[in-house]
């Protein structure tokens, strides 16, 4: 038997419970003042949607799009593609990030946000992949840890699979690279979706 190309690691119910726990922790730590929730597109859109609804405090939501791989695929070069609309000066900021891998994207983002003099910045990351960490941005809240390449719940492989309601780990990224649509058969077209 061949190894499956991807395996569901965190099902939809488990994610929901964990997101609720994270939101409860953040709410407790915020102490009343309405925060600005900053979502890092595109990967964090689903997490932000669930997290912000679970947070249950007055909040503003804004989005930032950064690209981590500019020219030639060099990691570590981060650029703002779309900036925030809201001023974060003197505000409590919660960065809502789906996944932290090398940490380079988040480190860049935090440096940029800090320069705008917010009252505080907290980072809430759904998935932490510590094994490949290069920069060491502080993660205040972490949902899950893994060392796999993950797809689903906002996370993509070549633009695909963001709308899967669960998080799956890809066991053979090279094989998926050869056929990026391969997971549609095993994960998407599946009547008995695990949850
Ligand atoms: P960084 O390596 O921490 O800078 O992560 C850069 C970006 O790469 C993340 O914000 C994600 O968009 C993407 N990324 C990193 N790891 C994964 C993964 O396992 N699945 C899907 N996207 C990922
Ligand atoms: Mg991506």
CSV table of C-alpha atoms and ligand atoms in Angstrom, one decimal:
chain,number,residue,atom,x,y,z
A,1,UNK,CA,0.0,0.0,0.0
A,2,UNK,CA,1.2,3.5,-0.8
A,3,UNK,CA,1.3,6.1,1.9
A,4,UNK,CA,-1.6,8.6,1.6
A,5,UNK,CA,-0.5,11.9,0.1
A,6,UNK,CA,-2.2,13.8,2.9
A,7,UNK,CA,-3.8,13.0,6.2
A,8,UNK,CA,-6.3,14.9,8.2
A,9,UNK,CA,-4.6,16.0,11.4
A,10,UNK,CA,-7.0,18.5,12.9
A,11,UNK,CA,-10.7,18.0,12.1
A,12,UNK,CA,-13.3,20.7,11.9
A,13,UNK,CA,-14.7,20.1,15.4
A,14,UNK,CA,-11.3,20.0,17.0
A,15,UNK,CA,-10.3,23.3,15.3
A,16,UNK,CA,-13.6,24.9,16.4
A,17,UNK,CA,-12.9,23.9,20.0
A,18,UNK,CA,-9.3,25.1,19.9
A,19,UNK,CA,-10.3,28.4,18.2
A,20,UNK,CA,-12.9,29.0,21.0
A,21,UNK,CA,-10.2,28.3,23.6
A,22,UNK,CA,-7.8,30.8,22.0
A,23,UNK,CA,-10.4,33.4,21.7
A,24,UNK,CA,-11.3,33.0,25.4
A,25,UNK,CA,-7.7,33.4,26.4
A,26,UNK,CA,-7.2,36.5,24.3
A,27,UNK,CA,-10.4,38.0,25.6
A,28,UNK,CA,-9.3,37.5,29.2
A,29,UNK,CA,-5.9,39.1,28.5
A,30,UNK,CA,-7.2,42.1,26.6
A,31,UNK,CA,-9.0,43.7,29.5
A,32,UNK,CA,-11.9,45.6,27.9
A,33,UNK,CA,-10.4,48.0,25.4
A,34,UNK,CA,-11.5,47.2,21.8
A,35,UNK,CA,-8.6,45.7,19.9
A,36,UNK,CA,-7.7,45.9,16.3
A,37,UNK,CA,-7.5,42.4,14.9
A,38,UNK,CA,-5.0,42.2,12.1
A,39,UNK,CA,-5.4,39.3,9.7
A,40,UNK,CA,-2.6,38.3,7.4
A,41,UNK,CA,-4.0,37.4,4.0
A,42,UNK,CA,-4.8,35.1,2.4
A,43,UNK,CA,-4.0,32.2,4.7
A,44,UNK,CA,-5.7,33.7,7.8
A,45,UNK,CA,-9.1,34.5,6.3
A,46,UNK,CA,-10.9,31.5,7.7
A,47,UNK,CA,-9.2,31.6,11.0
A,48,UNK,CA,-10.0,35.3,11.4
A,49,UNK,CA,-13.6,34.7,10.5
A,50,UNK,CA,-14.0,32.0,13.2
A,51,UNK,CA,-11.7,33.6,15.8
A,52,UNK,CA,-13.2,37.0,15.6
A,53,UNK,CA,-16.8,35.7,16.0
A,54,UNK,CA,-15.7,33.6,18.9
A,55,UNK,CA,-13.8,36.5,20.6
A,56,UNK,CA,-17.0,38.2,21.5
A,57,UNK,CA,-15.6,41.7,22.2
A,58,UNK,CA,-16.0,45.0,20.4
A,59,UNK,CA,-13.2,44.9,17.9
A,60,UNK,CA,-12.1,46.3,14.6
A,61,UNK,CA,-10.8,44.0,11.9
A,62,UNK,CA,-8.3,44.9,9.3
A,63,UNK,CA,-6.3,43.1,6.7
A,64,UNK,CA,-2.8,43.1,5.5
A,65,UNK,CA,-1.4,41.2,2.6
A,66,UNK,CA,2.3,40.4,2.5
A,67,UNK,CA,4.3,38.3,0.0
A,68,UNK,CA,7.1,36.3,1.4
A,69,UNK,CA,8.7,35.2,-1.8
A,70,UNK,CA,9.7,37.9,-4.1
A,71,UNK,CA,11.8,37.3,-7.2
A,72,UNK,CA,13.5,34.0,-7.6
A,73,UNK,CA,11.8,32.4,-4.6
A,74,UNK,CA,14.2,33.7,-2.0
A,75,UNK,CA,12.8,33.2,1.4
A,76,UNK,CA,13.2,36.1,3.9
A,77,UNK,CA,12.3,38.9,1.5
A,78,UNK,CA,8.9,40.2,2.7
A,79,UNK,CA,7.0,43.0,1.1
A,80,UNK,CA,3.7,44.6,1.9
A,81,UNK,CA,1.2,44.0,-1.0
A,82,UNK,CA,-1.7,45.6,0.8
A,83,UNK,CA,-1.5,47.7,4.0
A,84,UNK,CA,-3.9,48.3,6.9
A,85,UNK,CA,-6.6,50.9,6.5
A,86,UNK,CA,-6.9,51.5,10.3
A,87,UNK,CA,-4.4,53.4,12.3
A,88,UNK,CA,-3.1,51.2,15.1
A,89,UNK,CA,-1.4,54.0,17.1
A,90,UNK,CA,-2.2,53.6,20.8
A,91,UNK,CA,-4.4,50.6,20.1
A,92,UNK,CA,-4.2,47.0,21.3
A,93,UNK,CA,-3.4,44.9,18.3
A,94,UNK,CA,-3.9,41.2,17.9
A,95,UNK,CA,-2.2,39.7,14.9
A,96,UNK,CA,-4.2,36.7,13.7
A,97,UNK,CA,-2.0,34.4,11.8
A,98,UNK,CA,-2.8,31.0,10.4
A,99,UNK,CA,0.6,29.5,10.4
A,100,UNK,CA,4.2,30.4,11.4
A,101,UNK,CA,6.9,28.5,9.7
A,102,UNK,CA,10.3,30.2,9.3
A,103,UNK,CA,8.9,33.1,11.2
A,104,UNK,CA,10.3,35.6,8.7
A,105,UNK,CA,6.9,36.9,7.5
A,106,UNK,CA,5.7,37.4,11.0
A,107,UNK,CA,9.0,39.0,12.2
A,108,UNK,CA,8.8,41.5,9.3
A,109,UNK,CA,5.2,42.2,10.1
A,110,UNK,CA,5.8,42.8,13.8
A,111,UNK,CA,8.6,45.1,13.0
A,112,UNK,CA,6.4,47.1,10.7
A,113,UNK,CA,3.5,47.2,13.2
A,114,UNK,CA,5.7,48.2,16.2
A,115,UNK,CA,7.0,51.2,14.3
A,116,UNK,CA,3.4,52.5,14.3
A,117,UNK,CA,3.3,52.8,18.1
A,118,UNK,CA,0.4,50.5,19.1
A,119,UNK,CA,-0.4,50.2,22.8
A,120,UNK,CA,0.3,46.5,22.6
A,121,UNK,CA,0.8,43.7,20.1
A,122,UNK,CA,-0.2,40.1,20.7
A,123,UNK,CA,0.2,37.3,18.2
A,124,UNK,CA,-2.3,34.5,17.9
A,125,UNK,CA,-1.2,31.7,15.6
A,126,UNK,CA,-3.4,28.8,14.8
A,127,UNK,CA,-0.5,26.5,13.7
A,128,UNK,CA,3.1,26.7,14.8
A,129,UNK,CA,5.8,24.9,12.8
A,130,UNK,CA,8.9,25.4,15.1
A,131,UNK,CA,11.3,23.1,13.3
A,132,UNK,CA,12.1,25.4,10.4
A,133,UNK,CA,12.1,28.6,12.5
A,134,UNK,CA,14.7,31.2,11.4
A,135,UNK,CA,13.4,34.4,13.0
A,136,UNK,CA,12.0,34.1,16.5
A,137,UNK,CA,8.9,36.2,16.8
A,138,UNK,CA,7.1,35.7,20.1
A,139,UNK,CA,3.9,33.7,19.7
A,140,UNK,CA,1.6,34.6,22.5
A,141,UNK,CA,-1.1,32.1,21.6
A,142,UNK,CA,-0.7,28.9,19.6
A,143,UNK,CA,-3.5,26.5,18.5
A,144,UNK,CA,-1.5,23.5,17.3
A,145,UNK,CA,2.0,22.5,16.6
A,146,UNK,CA,3.2,20.4,13.6
A,147,UNK,CA,6.2,19.9,11.4
A,148,UNK,CA,4.2,19.0,8.3
A,149,UNK,CA,3.2,21.1,5.3
A,150,UNK,CA,-0.5,21.8,6.1
A,151,UNK,CA,-3.4,22.5,3.8
A,152,UNK,CA,-7.0,23.5,4.5
A,153,UNK,CA,-8.7,26.0,6.9
A,154,UNK,CA,-7.3,28.8,4.8
A,155,UNK,CA,-3.9,27.3,4.0
A,156,UNK,CA,-3.1,26.5,0.4
A,157,UNK,CA,-0.8,24.6,-1.8
A,158,UNK,CA,-0.5,26.5,-5.1
A,159,UNK,CA,-3.8,28.3,-4.4
A,160,UNK,CA,-5.7,25.2,-3.8
A,161,UNK,CA,-7.4,23.6,-0.7
A,162,UNK,CA,-8.0,26.8,1.3
A,163,UNK,CA,-11.7,25.9,1.6
A,164,UNK,CA,-11.2,22.5,3.2
A,165,UNK,CA,-12.9,22.7,6.7
A,166,UNK,CA,-10.1,20.8,8.3
A,167,UNK,CA,-6.3,20.9,8.5
A,168,UNK,CA,-4.5,18.1,6.6
A,169,UNK,CA,-0.7,17.3,6.7
A,170,UNK,CA,0.9,16.7,3.3
A,171,UNK,CA,3.3,13.7,3.7
A,172,UNK,CA,4.9,14.0,0.2
A,173,UNK,CA,5.1,17.7,-0.9
A,174,UNK,CA,7.2,16.7,-4.0
A,175,UNK,CA,4.6,14.3,-5.2
A,176,UNK,CA,1.9,17.0,-4.7
A,177,UNK,CA,4.1,19.4,-6.6
A,178,UNK,CA,4.1,17.1,-9.5
A,179,UNK,CA,0.3,17.0,-9.5
A,180,UNK,CA,-1.1,19.9,-7.4
A,181,UNK,CA,-4.7,18.8,-7.9
A,182,UNK,CA,-4.0,15.3,-6.5
A,183,UNK,CA,-5.6,16.1,-3.1
A,184,UNK,CA,-9.0,17.1,-4.7
A,185,UNK,CA,-9.6,13.4,-5.1
A,186,UNK,CA,-8.7,12.2,-1.7
A,187,UNK,CA,-9.7,15.1,0.5
A,188,UNK,CA,-12.3,17.1,-1.3
A,189,UNK,CA,-14.4,14.6,-3.2
A,190,UNK,CA,-15.0,12.6,-0.1
A,191,UNK,CA,-18.6,12.0,1.1
A,192,UNK,CA,-17.4,10.9,4.6
A,193,UNK,CA,-15.4,13.9,5.5
A,194,UNK,CA,-13.7,13.4,8.8
A,195,UNK,CA,-14.5,16.0,11.4
B,1,LIG,P1,7.0,31.9,7.2
B,1,LIG,O1,8.0,30.8,6.7
B,1,LIG,O2,6.8,31.7,8.7
B,1,LIG,O3,7.5,33.3,6.8
B,1,LIG,O4,5.6,31.6,6.5
B,1,LIG,C1,5.3,32.3,5.3
B,1,LIG,C2,4.0,31.9,4.8
B,1,LIG,O5,4.2,30.7,4.1
B,1,LIG,C3,2.9,31.7,5.8
B,1,LIG,O6,2.3,32.8,6.2
B,1,LIG,C4,2.0,30.8,4.9
B,1,LIG,O7,1.2,31.6,4.0
B,1,LIG,C5,3.0,30.0,4.1
B,1,LIG,N1,3.2,28.7,4.8
B,1,LIG,C6,4.1,28.3,5.6
B,1,LIG,N2,4.0,27.0,6.0
B,1,LIG,C7,2.9,26.6,5.4
B,1,LIG,C8,2.2,25.3,5.3
B,1,LIG,O8,2.5,24.3,6.0
B,1,LIG,N3,1.0,25.3,4.6
B,1,LIG,C9,0.6,26.3,3.8
B,1,LIG,N4,1.2,27.5,3.8
B,1,LIG,C10,2.4,27.6,4.6
B,2,LIG,MG1,0.5,29.9,0.5
